[in-house]
CSV table of C-alpha atoms in Angstrom, one decimal:
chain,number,residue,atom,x,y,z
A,1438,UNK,CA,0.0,0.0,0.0
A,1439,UNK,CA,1.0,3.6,-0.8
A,1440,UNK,CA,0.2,7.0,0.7
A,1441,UNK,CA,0.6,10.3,-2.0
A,1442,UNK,CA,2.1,13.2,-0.6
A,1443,UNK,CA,0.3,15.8,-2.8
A,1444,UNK,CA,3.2,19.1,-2.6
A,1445,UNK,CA,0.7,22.4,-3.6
A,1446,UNK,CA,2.5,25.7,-1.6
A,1447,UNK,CA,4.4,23.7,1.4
A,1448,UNK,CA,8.1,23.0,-1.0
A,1449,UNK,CA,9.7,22.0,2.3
A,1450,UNK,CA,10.5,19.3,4.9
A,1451,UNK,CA,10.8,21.4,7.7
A,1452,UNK,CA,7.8,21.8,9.6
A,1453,UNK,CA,5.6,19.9,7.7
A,1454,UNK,CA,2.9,18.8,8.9
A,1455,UNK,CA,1.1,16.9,6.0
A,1456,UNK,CA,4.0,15.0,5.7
A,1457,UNK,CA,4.2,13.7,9.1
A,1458,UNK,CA,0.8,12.7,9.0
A,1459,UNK,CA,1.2,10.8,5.7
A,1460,UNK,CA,4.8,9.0,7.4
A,1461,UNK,CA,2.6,8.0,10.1
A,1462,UNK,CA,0.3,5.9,8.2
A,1463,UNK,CA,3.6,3.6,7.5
A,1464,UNK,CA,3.6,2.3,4.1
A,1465,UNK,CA,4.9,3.6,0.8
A,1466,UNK,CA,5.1,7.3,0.2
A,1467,UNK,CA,4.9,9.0,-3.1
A,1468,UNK,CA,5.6,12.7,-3.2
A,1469,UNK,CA,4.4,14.8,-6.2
A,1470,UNK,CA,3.8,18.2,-7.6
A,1471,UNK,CA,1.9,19.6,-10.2
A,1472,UNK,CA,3.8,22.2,-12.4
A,1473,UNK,CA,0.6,24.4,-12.8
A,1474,UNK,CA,-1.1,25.3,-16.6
A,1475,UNK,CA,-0.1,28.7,-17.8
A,1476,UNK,CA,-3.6,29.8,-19.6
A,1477,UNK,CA,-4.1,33.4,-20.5
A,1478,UNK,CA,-6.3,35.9,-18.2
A,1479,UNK,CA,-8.8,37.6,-19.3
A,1480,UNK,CA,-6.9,40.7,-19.1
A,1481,UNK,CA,-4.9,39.3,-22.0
A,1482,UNK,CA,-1.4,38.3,-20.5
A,1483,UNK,CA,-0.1,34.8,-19.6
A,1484,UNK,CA,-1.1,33.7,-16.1
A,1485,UNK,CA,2.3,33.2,-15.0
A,1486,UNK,CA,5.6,35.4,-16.2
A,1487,UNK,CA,8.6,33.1,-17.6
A,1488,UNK,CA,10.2,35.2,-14.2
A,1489,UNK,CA,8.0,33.8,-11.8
A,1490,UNK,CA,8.0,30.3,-13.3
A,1491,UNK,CA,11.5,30.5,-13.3
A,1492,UNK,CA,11.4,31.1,-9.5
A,1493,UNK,CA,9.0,28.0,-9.2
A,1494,UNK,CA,11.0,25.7,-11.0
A,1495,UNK,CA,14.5,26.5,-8.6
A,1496,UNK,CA,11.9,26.0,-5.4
A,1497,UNK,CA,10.7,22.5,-7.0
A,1498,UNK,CA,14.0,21.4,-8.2
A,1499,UNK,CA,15.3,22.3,-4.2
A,1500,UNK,CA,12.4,20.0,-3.3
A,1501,UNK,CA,12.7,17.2,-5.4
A,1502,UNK,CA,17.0,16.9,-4.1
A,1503,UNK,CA,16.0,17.6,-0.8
A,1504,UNK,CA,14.1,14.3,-1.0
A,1505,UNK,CA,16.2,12.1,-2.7
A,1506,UNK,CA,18.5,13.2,0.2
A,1507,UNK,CA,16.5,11.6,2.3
A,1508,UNK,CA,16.0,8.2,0.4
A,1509,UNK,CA,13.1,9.7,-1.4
A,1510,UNK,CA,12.2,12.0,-4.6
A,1511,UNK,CA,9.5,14.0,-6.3
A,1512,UNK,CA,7.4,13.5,-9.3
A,1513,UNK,CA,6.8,16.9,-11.1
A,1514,UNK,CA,3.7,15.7,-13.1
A,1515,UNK,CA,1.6,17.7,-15.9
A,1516,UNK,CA,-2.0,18.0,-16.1
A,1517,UNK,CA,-5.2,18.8,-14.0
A,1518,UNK,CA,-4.5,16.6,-10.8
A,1519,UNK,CA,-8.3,16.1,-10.5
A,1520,UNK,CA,-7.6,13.4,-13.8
A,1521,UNK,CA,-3.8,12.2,-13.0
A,1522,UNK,CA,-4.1,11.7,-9.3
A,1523,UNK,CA,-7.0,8.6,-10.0
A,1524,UNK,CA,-4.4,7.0,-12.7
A,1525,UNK,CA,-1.6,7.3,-10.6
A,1526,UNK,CA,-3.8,6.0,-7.6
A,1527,UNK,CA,-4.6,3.1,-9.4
A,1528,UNK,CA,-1.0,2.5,-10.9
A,1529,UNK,CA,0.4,2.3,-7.8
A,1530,UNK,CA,-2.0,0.9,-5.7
A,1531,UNK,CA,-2.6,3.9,-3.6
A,1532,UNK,CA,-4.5,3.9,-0.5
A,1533,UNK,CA,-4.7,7.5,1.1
A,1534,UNK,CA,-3.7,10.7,0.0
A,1535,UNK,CA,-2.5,13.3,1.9
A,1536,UNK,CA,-2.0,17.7,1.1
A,1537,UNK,CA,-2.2,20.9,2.8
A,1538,UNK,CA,-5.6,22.8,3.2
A,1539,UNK,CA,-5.6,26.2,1.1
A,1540,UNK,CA,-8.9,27.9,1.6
A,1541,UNK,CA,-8.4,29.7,-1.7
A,1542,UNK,CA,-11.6,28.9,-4.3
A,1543,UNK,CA,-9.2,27.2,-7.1
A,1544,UNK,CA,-8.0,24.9,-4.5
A,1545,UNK,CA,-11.4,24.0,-2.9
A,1546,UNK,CA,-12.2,23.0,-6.5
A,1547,UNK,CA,-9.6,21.1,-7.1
A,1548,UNK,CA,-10.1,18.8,-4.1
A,1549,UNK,CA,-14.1,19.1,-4.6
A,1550,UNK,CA,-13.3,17.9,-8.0
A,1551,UNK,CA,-10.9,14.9,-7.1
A,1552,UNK,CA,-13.3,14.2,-4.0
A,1553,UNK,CA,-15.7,11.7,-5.9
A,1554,UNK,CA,-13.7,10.2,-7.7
A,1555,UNK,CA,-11.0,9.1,-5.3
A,1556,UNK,CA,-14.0,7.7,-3.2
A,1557,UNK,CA,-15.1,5.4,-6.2
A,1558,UNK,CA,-12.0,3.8,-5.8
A,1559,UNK,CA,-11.9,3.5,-2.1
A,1560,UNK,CA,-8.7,6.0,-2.1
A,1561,UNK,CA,-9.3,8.4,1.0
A,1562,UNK,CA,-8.1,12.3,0.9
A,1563,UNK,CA,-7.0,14.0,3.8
A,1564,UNK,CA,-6.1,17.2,4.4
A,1565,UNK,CA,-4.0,19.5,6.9
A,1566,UNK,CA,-3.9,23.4,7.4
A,1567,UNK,CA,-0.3,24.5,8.1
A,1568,UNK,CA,0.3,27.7,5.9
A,1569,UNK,CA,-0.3,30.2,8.5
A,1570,UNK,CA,1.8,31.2,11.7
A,1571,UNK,CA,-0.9,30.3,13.7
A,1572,UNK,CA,-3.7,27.4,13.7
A,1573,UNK,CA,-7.3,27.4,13.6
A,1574,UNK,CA,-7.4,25.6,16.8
A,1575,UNK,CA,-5.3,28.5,18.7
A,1576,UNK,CA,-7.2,31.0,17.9
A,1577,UNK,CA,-9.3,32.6,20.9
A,1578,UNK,CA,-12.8,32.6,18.4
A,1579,UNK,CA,-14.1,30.3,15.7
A,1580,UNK,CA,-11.9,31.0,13.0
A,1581,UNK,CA,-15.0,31.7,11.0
A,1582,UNK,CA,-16.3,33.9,12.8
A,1583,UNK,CA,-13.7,36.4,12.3
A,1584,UNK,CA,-13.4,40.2,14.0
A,1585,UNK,CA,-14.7,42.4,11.3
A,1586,UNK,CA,-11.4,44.5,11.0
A,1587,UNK,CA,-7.6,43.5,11.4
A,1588,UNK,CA,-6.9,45.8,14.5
A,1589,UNK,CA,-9.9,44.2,16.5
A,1590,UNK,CA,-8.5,40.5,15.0
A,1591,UNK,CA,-4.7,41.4,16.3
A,1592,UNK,CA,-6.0,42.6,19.8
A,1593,UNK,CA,-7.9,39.7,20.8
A,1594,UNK,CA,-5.1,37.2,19.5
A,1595,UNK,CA,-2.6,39.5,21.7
A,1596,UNK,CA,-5.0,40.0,25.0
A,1597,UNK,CA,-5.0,36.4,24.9
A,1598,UNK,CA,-1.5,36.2,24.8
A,1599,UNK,CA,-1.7,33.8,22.2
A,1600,UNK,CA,2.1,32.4,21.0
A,1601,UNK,CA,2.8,30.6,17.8
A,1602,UNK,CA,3.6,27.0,18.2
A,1603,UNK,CA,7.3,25.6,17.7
A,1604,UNK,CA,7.8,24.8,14.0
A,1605,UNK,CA,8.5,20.7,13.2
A,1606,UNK,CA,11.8,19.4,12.8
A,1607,UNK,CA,12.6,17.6,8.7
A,1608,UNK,CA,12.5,13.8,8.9
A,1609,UNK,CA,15.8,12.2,8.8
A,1610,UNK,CA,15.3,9.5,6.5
A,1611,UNK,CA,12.3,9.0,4.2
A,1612,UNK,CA,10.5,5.4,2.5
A,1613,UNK,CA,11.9,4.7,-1.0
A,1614,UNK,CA,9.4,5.5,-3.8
A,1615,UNK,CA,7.3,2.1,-4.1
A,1616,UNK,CA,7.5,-0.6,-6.7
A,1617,UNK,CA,5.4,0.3,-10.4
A,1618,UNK,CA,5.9,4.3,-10.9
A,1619,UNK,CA,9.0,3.8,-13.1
A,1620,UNK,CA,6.4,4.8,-16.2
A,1621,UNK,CA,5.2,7.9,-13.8
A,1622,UNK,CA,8.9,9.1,-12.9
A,1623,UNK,CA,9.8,9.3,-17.0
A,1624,UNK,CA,7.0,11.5,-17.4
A,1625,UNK,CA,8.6,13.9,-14.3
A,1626,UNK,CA,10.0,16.9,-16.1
A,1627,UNK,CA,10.9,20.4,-14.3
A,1628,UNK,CA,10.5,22.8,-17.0
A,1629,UNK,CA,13.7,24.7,-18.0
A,1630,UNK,CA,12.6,28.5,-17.6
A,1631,UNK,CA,15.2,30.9,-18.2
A,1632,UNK,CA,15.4,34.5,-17.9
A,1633,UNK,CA,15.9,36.9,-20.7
A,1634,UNK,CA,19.1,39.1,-20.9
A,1635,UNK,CA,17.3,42.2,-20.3
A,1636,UNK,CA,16.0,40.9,-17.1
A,1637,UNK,CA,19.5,38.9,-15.7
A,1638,UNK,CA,21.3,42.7,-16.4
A,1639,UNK,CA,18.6,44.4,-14.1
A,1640,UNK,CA,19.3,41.5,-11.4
A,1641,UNK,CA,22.2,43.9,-9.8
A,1642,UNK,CA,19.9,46.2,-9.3
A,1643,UNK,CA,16.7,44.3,-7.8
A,1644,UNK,CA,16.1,43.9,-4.4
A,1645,UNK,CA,15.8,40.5,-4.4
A,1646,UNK,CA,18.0,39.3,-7.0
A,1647,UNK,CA,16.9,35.7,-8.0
A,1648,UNK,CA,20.1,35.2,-10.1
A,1649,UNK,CA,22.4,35.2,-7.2
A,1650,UNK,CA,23.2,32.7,-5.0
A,1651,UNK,CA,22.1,33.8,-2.0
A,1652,UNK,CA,18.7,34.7,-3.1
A,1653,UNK,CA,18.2,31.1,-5.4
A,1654,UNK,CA,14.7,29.4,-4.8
A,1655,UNK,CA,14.9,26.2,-1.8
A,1656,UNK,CA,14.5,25.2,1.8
A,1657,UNK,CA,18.6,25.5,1.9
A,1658,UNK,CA,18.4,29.2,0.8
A,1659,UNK,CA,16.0,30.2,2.4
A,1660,UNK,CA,16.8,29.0,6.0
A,1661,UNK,CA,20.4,30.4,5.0
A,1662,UNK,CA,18.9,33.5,4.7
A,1663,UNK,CA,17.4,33.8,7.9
A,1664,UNK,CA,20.6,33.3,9.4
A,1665,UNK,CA,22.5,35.7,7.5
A,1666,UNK,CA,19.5,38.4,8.4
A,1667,UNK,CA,19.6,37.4,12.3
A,1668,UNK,CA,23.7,37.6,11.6
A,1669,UNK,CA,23.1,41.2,10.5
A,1670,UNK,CA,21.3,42.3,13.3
A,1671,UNK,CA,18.3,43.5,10.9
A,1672,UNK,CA,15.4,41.7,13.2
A,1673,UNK,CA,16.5,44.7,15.2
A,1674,UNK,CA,16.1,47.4,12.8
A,1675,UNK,CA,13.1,46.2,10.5
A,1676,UNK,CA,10.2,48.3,11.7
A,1677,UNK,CA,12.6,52.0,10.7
A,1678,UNK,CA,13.7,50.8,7.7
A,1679,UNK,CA,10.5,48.5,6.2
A,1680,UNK,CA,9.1,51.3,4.2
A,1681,UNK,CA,11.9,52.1,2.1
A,1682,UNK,CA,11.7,51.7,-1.8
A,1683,UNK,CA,15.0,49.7,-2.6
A,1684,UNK,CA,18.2,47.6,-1.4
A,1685,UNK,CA,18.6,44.1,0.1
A,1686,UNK,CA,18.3,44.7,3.5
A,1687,UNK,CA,15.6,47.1,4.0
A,1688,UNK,CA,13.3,44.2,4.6
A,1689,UNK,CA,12.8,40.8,5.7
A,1690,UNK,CA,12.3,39.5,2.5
A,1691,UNK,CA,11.1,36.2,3.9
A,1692,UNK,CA,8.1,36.5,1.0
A,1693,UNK,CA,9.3,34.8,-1.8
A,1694,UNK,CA,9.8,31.6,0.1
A,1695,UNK,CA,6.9,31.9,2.3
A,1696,UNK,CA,5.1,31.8,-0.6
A,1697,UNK,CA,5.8,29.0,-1.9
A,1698,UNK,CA,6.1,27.2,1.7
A,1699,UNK,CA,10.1,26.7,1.4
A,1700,UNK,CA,9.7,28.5,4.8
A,1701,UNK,CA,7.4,28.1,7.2
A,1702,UNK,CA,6.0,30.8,9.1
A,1703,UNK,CA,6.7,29.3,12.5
A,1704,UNK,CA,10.4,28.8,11.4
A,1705,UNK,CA,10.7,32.6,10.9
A,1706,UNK,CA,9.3,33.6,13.6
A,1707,UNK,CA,11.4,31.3,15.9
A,1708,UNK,CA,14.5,32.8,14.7
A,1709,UNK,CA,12.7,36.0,15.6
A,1710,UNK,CA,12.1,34.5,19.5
A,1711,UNK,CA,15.5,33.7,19.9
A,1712,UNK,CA,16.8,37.1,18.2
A,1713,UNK,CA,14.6,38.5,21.3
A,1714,UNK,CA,16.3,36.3,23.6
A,1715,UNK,CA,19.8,37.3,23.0
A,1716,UNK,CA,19.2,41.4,22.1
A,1717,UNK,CA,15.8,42.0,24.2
A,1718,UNK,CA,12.1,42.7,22.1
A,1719,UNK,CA,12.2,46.0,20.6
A,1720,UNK,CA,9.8,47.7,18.1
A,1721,UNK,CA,11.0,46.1,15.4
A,1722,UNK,CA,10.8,42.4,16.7
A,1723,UNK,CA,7.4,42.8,17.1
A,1724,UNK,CA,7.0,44.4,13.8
A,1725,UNK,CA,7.3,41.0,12.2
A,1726,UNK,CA,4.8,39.3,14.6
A,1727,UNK,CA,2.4,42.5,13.4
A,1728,UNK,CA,3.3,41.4,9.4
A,1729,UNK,CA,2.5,37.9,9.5
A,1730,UNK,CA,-0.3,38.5,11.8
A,1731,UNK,CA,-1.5,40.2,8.5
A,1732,UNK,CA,-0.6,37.1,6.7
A,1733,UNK,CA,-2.8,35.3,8.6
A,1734,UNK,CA,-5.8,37.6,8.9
A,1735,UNK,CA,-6.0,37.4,5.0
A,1736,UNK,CA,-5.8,33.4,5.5
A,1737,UNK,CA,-8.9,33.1,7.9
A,1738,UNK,CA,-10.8,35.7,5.8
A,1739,UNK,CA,-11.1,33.7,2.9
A,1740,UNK,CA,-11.9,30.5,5.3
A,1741,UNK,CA,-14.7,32.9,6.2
A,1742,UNK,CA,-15.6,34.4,2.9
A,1743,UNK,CA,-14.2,32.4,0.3
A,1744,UNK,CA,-15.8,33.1,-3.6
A,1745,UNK,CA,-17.3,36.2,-2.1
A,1746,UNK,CA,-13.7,38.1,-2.1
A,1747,UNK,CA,-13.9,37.2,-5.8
A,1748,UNK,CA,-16.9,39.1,-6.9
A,1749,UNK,CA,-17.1,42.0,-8.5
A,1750,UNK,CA,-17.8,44.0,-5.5
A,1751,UNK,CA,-15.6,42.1,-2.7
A,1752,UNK,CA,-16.8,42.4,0.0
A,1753,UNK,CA,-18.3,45.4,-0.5
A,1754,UNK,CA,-22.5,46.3,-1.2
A,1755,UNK,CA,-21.4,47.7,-4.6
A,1756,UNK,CA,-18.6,47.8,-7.2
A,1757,UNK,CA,-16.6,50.9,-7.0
A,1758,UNK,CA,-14.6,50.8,-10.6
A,1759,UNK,CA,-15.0,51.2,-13.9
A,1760,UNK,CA,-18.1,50.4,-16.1
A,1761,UNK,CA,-15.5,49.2,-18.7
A,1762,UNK,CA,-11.9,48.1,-18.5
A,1763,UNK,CA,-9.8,50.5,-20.4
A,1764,UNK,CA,-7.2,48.4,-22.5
A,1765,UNK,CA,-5.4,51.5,-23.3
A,1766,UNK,CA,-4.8,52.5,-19.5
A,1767,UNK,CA,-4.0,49.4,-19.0
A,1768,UNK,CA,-1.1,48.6,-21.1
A,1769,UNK,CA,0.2,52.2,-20.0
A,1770,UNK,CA,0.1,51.2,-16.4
A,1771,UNK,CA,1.4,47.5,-16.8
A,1772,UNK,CA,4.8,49.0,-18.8
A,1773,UNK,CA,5.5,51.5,-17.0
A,1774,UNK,CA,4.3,54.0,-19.6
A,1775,UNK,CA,1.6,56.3,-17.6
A,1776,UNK,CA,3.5,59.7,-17.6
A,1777,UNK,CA,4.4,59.2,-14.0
A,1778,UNK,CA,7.6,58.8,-13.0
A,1779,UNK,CA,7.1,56.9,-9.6
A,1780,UNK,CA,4.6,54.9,-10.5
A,1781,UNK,CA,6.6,54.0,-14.2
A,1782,UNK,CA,10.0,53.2,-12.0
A,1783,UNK,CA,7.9,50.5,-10.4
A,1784,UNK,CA,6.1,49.2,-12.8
A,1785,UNK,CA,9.0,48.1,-15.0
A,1786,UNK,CA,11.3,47.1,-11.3
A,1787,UNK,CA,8.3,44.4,-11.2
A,1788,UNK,CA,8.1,43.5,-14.7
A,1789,UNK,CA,12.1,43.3,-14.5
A,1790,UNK,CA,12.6,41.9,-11.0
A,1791,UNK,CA,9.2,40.4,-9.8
A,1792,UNK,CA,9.9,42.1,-7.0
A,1793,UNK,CA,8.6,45.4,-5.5
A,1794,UNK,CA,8.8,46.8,-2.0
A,1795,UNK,CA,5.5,46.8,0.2
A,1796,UNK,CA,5.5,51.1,-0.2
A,1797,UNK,CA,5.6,50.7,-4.1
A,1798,UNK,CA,3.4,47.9,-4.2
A,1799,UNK,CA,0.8,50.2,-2.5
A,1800,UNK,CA,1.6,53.2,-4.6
A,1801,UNK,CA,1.1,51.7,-7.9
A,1802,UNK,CA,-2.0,50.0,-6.9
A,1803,UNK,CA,-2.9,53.4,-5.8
A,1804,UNK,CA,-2.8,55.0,-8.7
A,1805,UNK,CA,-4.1,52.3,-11.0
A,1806,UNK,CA,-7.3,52.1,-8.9
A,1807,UNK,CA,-7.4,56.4,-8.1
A,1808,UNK,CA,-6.0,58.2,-10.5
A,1809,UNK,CA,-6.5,55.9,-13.7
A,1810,UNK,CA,-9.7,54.5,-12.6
A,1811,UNK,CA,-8.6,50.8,-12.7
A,1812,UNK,CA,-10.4,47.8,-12.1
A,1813,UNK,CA,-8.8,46.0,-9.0
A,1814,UNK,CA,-9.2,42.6,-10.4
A,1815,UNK,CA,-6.6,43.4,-13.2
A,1816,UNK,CA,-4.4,44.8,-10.6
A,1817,UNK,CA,-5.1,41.6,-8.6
A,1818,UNK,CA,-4.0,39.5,-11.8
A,1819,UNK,CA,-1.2,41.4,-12.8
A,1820,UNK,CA,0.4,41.0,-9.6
A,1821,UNK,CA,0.0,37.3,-9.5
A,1822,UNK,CA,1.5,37.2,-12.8
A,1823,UNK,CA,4.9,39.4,-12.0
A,1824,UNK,CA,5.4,38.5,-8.5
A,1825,UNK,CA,8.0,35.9,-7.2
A,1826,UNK,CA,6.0,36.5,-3.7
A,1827,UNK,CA,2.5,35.9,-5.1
A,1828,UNK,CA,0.0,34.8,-2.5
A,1829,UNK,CA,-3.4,34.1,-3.5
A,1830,UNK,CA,-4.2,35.1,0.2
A,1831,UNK,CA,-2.1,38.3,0.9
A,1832,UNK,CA,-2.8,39.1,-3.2
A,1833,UNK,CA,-6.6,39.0,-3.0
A,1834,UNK,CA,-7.0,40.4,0.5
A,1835,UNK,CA,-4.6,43.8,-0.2
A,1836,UNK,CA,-6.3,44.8,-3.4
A,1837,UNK,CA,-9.7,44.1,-1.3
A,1838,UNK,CA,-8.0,46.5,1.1
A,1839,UNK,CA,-6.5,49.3,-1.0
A,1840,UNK,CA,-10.0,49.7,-3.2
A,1841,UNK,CA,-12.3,49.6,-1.0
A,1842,UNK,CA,-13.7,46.2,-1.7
A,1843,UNK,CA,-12.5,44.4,1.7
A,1844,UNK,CA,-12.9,44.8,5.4
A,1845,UNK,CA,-11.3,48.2,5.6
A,1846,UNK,CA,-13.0,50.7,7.8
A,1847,UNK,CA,-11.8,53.5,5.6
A,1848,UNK,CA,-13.1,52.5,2.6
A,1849,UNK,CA,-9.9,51.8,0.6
A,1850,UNK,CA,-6.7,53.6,0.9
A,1851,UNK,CA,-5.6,56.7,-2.1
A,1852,UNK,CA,-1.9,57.2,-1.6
A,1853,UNK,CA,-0.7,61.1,-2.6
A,1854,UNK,CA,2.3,60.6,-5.3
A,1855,UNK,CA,3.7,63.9,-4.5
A,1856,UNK,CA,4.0,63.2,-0.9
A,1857,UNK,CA,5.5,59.9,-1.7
A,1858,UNK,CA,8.2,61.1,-3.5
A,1859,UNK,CA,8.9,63.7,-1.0
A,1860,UNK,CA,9.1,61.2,1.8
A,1861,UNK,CA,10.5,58.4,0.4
A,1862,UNK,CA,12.1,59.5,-2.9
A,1863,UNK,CA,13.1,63.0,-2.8
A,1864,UNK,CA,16.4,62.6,-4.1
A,1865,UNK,CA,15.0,60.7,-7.2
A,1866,UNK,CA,17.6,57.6,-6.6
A,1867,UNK,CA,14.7,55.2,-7.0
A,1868,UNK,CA,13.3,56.9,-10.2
A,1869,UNK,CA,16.6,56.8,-11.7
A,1870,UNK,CA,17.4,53.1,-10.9
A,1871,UNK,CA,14.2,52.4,-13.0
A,1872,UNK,CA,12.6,54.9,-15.0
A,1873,UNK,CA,15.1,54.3,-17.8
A,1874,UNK,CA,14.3,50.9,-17.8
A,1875,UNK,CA,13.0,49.7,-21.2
């Protein structure tokens, strides 16, 4: 008998706990990914950019060594998992299997879909939340009955006292893959995704640049990082420098691999607990329990919510947008072309890097929703499309935020481009760096 480890956005060993659940049933273990279809949005552009797939592909390809380490490996398979899983089910005699719980509507249908059909063939599927810092069960309310507003959702967690839980160590040694997948494994195939030239010259600029070591996709990398940023001293320094536009060490930059769950929330956090330990809580400490409190808040609203933060509207009683999407704004915005410098500088850093600091991302969803009269859903897409970091959570739940469509009180948030640049751009450094990108 055989148990499927079904990888979706957990590419790690460390604190896993769908895996340890699926090692404690004691049989066979399969481990498998599905490199996701790349269809075209109906904003016309390609779901996924060759940079962010490129990204992807260096997190799987982590994965998959990481298990053969460990006596294991990892079959990258093509192809709606709701039709391959049942085959592979069958082909290797497949009892149980196991994956993470994402509360995110494309995921719910995927499982809803496979559901039936597994059951048909007496195959059970079992799933496990683990993406956020903390878990349903900790939470001091029904974690569907959320507070109404982030603020009131912090407080309560925090007048409890409520602590994260200690992250799980990696297995030490993993089962073999089992007899009769031989067929399966020569169909495994990480796609080679390079980048273009244009975009490997702009890496020495980017703030996260993906074509140097340090900052290459993987479990490895990324718990190297958080030594080299506990090494530095920034968990000390985070909450005066977070809102600045550019540089490698302005911010955590834990979001690339939290994304795709090469680091688990827990695991960042504890090198935070013990950064407290040896140079006392400060400001700043806490400024990264505030952050993925946030992460977390946009996790357990769409357990509450779900398809309704896809609508039209959000959240909200009405649509605040445009009657039509305007194609022309919209290729201005999305290459950097709209006459404004700030807003241009960081639209072509995120087409070039698929990165962009928290105070940009805000200020170019600001003025695509504000000034240009965007609709937020392109926004939303374009975002997933160009960022290493995407999130379907964080994503959907900030552009709910910033147009007035989610749970903020305020109604959305309008960002003033002339006070920006004063503030955090006055000596045009930043619009420099990119505004002459092509």
């Amino acid at each position: 008998m055989t148990t499927l480890l079904w990888f979706r956005q957990d590419l790690r060993l460390h604190d896993h706990a769908v895996l340890m659940r699926a090692l404690q049933q004691r049989t066979d273990l399969l481990p498998v990914f599905f490199w996701p279809e790349n269809p075209e949005t109906r904003w016309g552009h390609a779901r996924y950019s060759d940079l962010r797939l490129h990204w992807l592909a260096q997190n799987v390809q982590a994965l998959q060594q990481a298990l053969r380490t460990k006596g294991s490996d990892l079959l990258v398979l093509h192809g709606k998992p709701e039709s391959v899983i049942p085959e592979l089910c069958a082909a290797a005699q497949i009892r149980a299997v196991w994956t993470e719980d994402l509360a995110a509507p494309e995921e719910e249908q995927q499982l809803a879909a496979l559901q039936p059909v597994l059951q048909q063939r007496g195959v059970t599927l079992n799933t496990v939340w683990h993406s956020s810092l903390l878990l349903p069960h900790q939470l001091p309310f029904d974690a569907k009955n959320l507070p109404p507003v982030f603020t009131h959702f912090r407080q309560q967690l925090e007048n409890a006292a409520i602590r994260e839980s200690a992250p799980l160590p990696a297995p030490d040694q993993l089962p073999p893959l089992p007899e009769g997948v031989a067929l399966w494994q020569a169909r495994s195939v990480i796609p080679d995704i390079s980048v273009s030239p244009e975009i490997a010259e702009r890496q020495q600029y980017s703030s996260f640049p993906l074509t140097y070591p340090h900052w290459r996709g993987g479990e490895t990398a990324a718990l190297q990082h958080l030594d080299w940023y506990a090494q530095k001293s920034l968990t000390h320094t985070y909450e005066t420098t977070r809102n600045a536009l550019q540089g490698l060490d302005f911010s955590s930059k834990w979001s690339p691999w939290l994304a795709c769950g090469a680091l688990s929330p827990r695991r960042a956090m504890q090198m935070i607990r013990a950064a407290e330990q040896q140079r006392g809580e400060n400001k700043s400490t806490y400024w990264h329990w505030f952050e993925l409190l946030w992460r977390d808040y946009f996790r357990f609203l769409h357990r509450q919510y779900g398809g309704l933060l896809y609508r039209k509207q959000g959240l909200a009683a009405e649509f605040h947008g445009p009657a039509q999407h305007d194609t022309e704004a919209w290729q201005r915005w999305t290459s950097g072309n709209t006459g404004c410098d700030l807003v241009d500088a960081g639209m072509r850093e995120l087409r070039l890097t698929g990165y962009l600091s928290n105070r940009m991302r805000q200020i170019v969803a600001s003025y695509w929703l504000h000034e240009m009269q965007g609709d937020w859903r392109a926004g939303a897409a374009w975002f997933e499309a160009q960022l290493l970091d995407f999130d379907v959570f964080s994503n959907q739940g900030n552009w709910l935020y910033i147009s007035g469509h989610g749970t903020d009180p305020r109604g959305g948030r309008r960002f003033d481009i002339r006070r920006q640049i004063k503030q955090y751009d006055s000596e045009g450094d930043y619009r420099r760096c990119w505004g002459t990108a092509a």
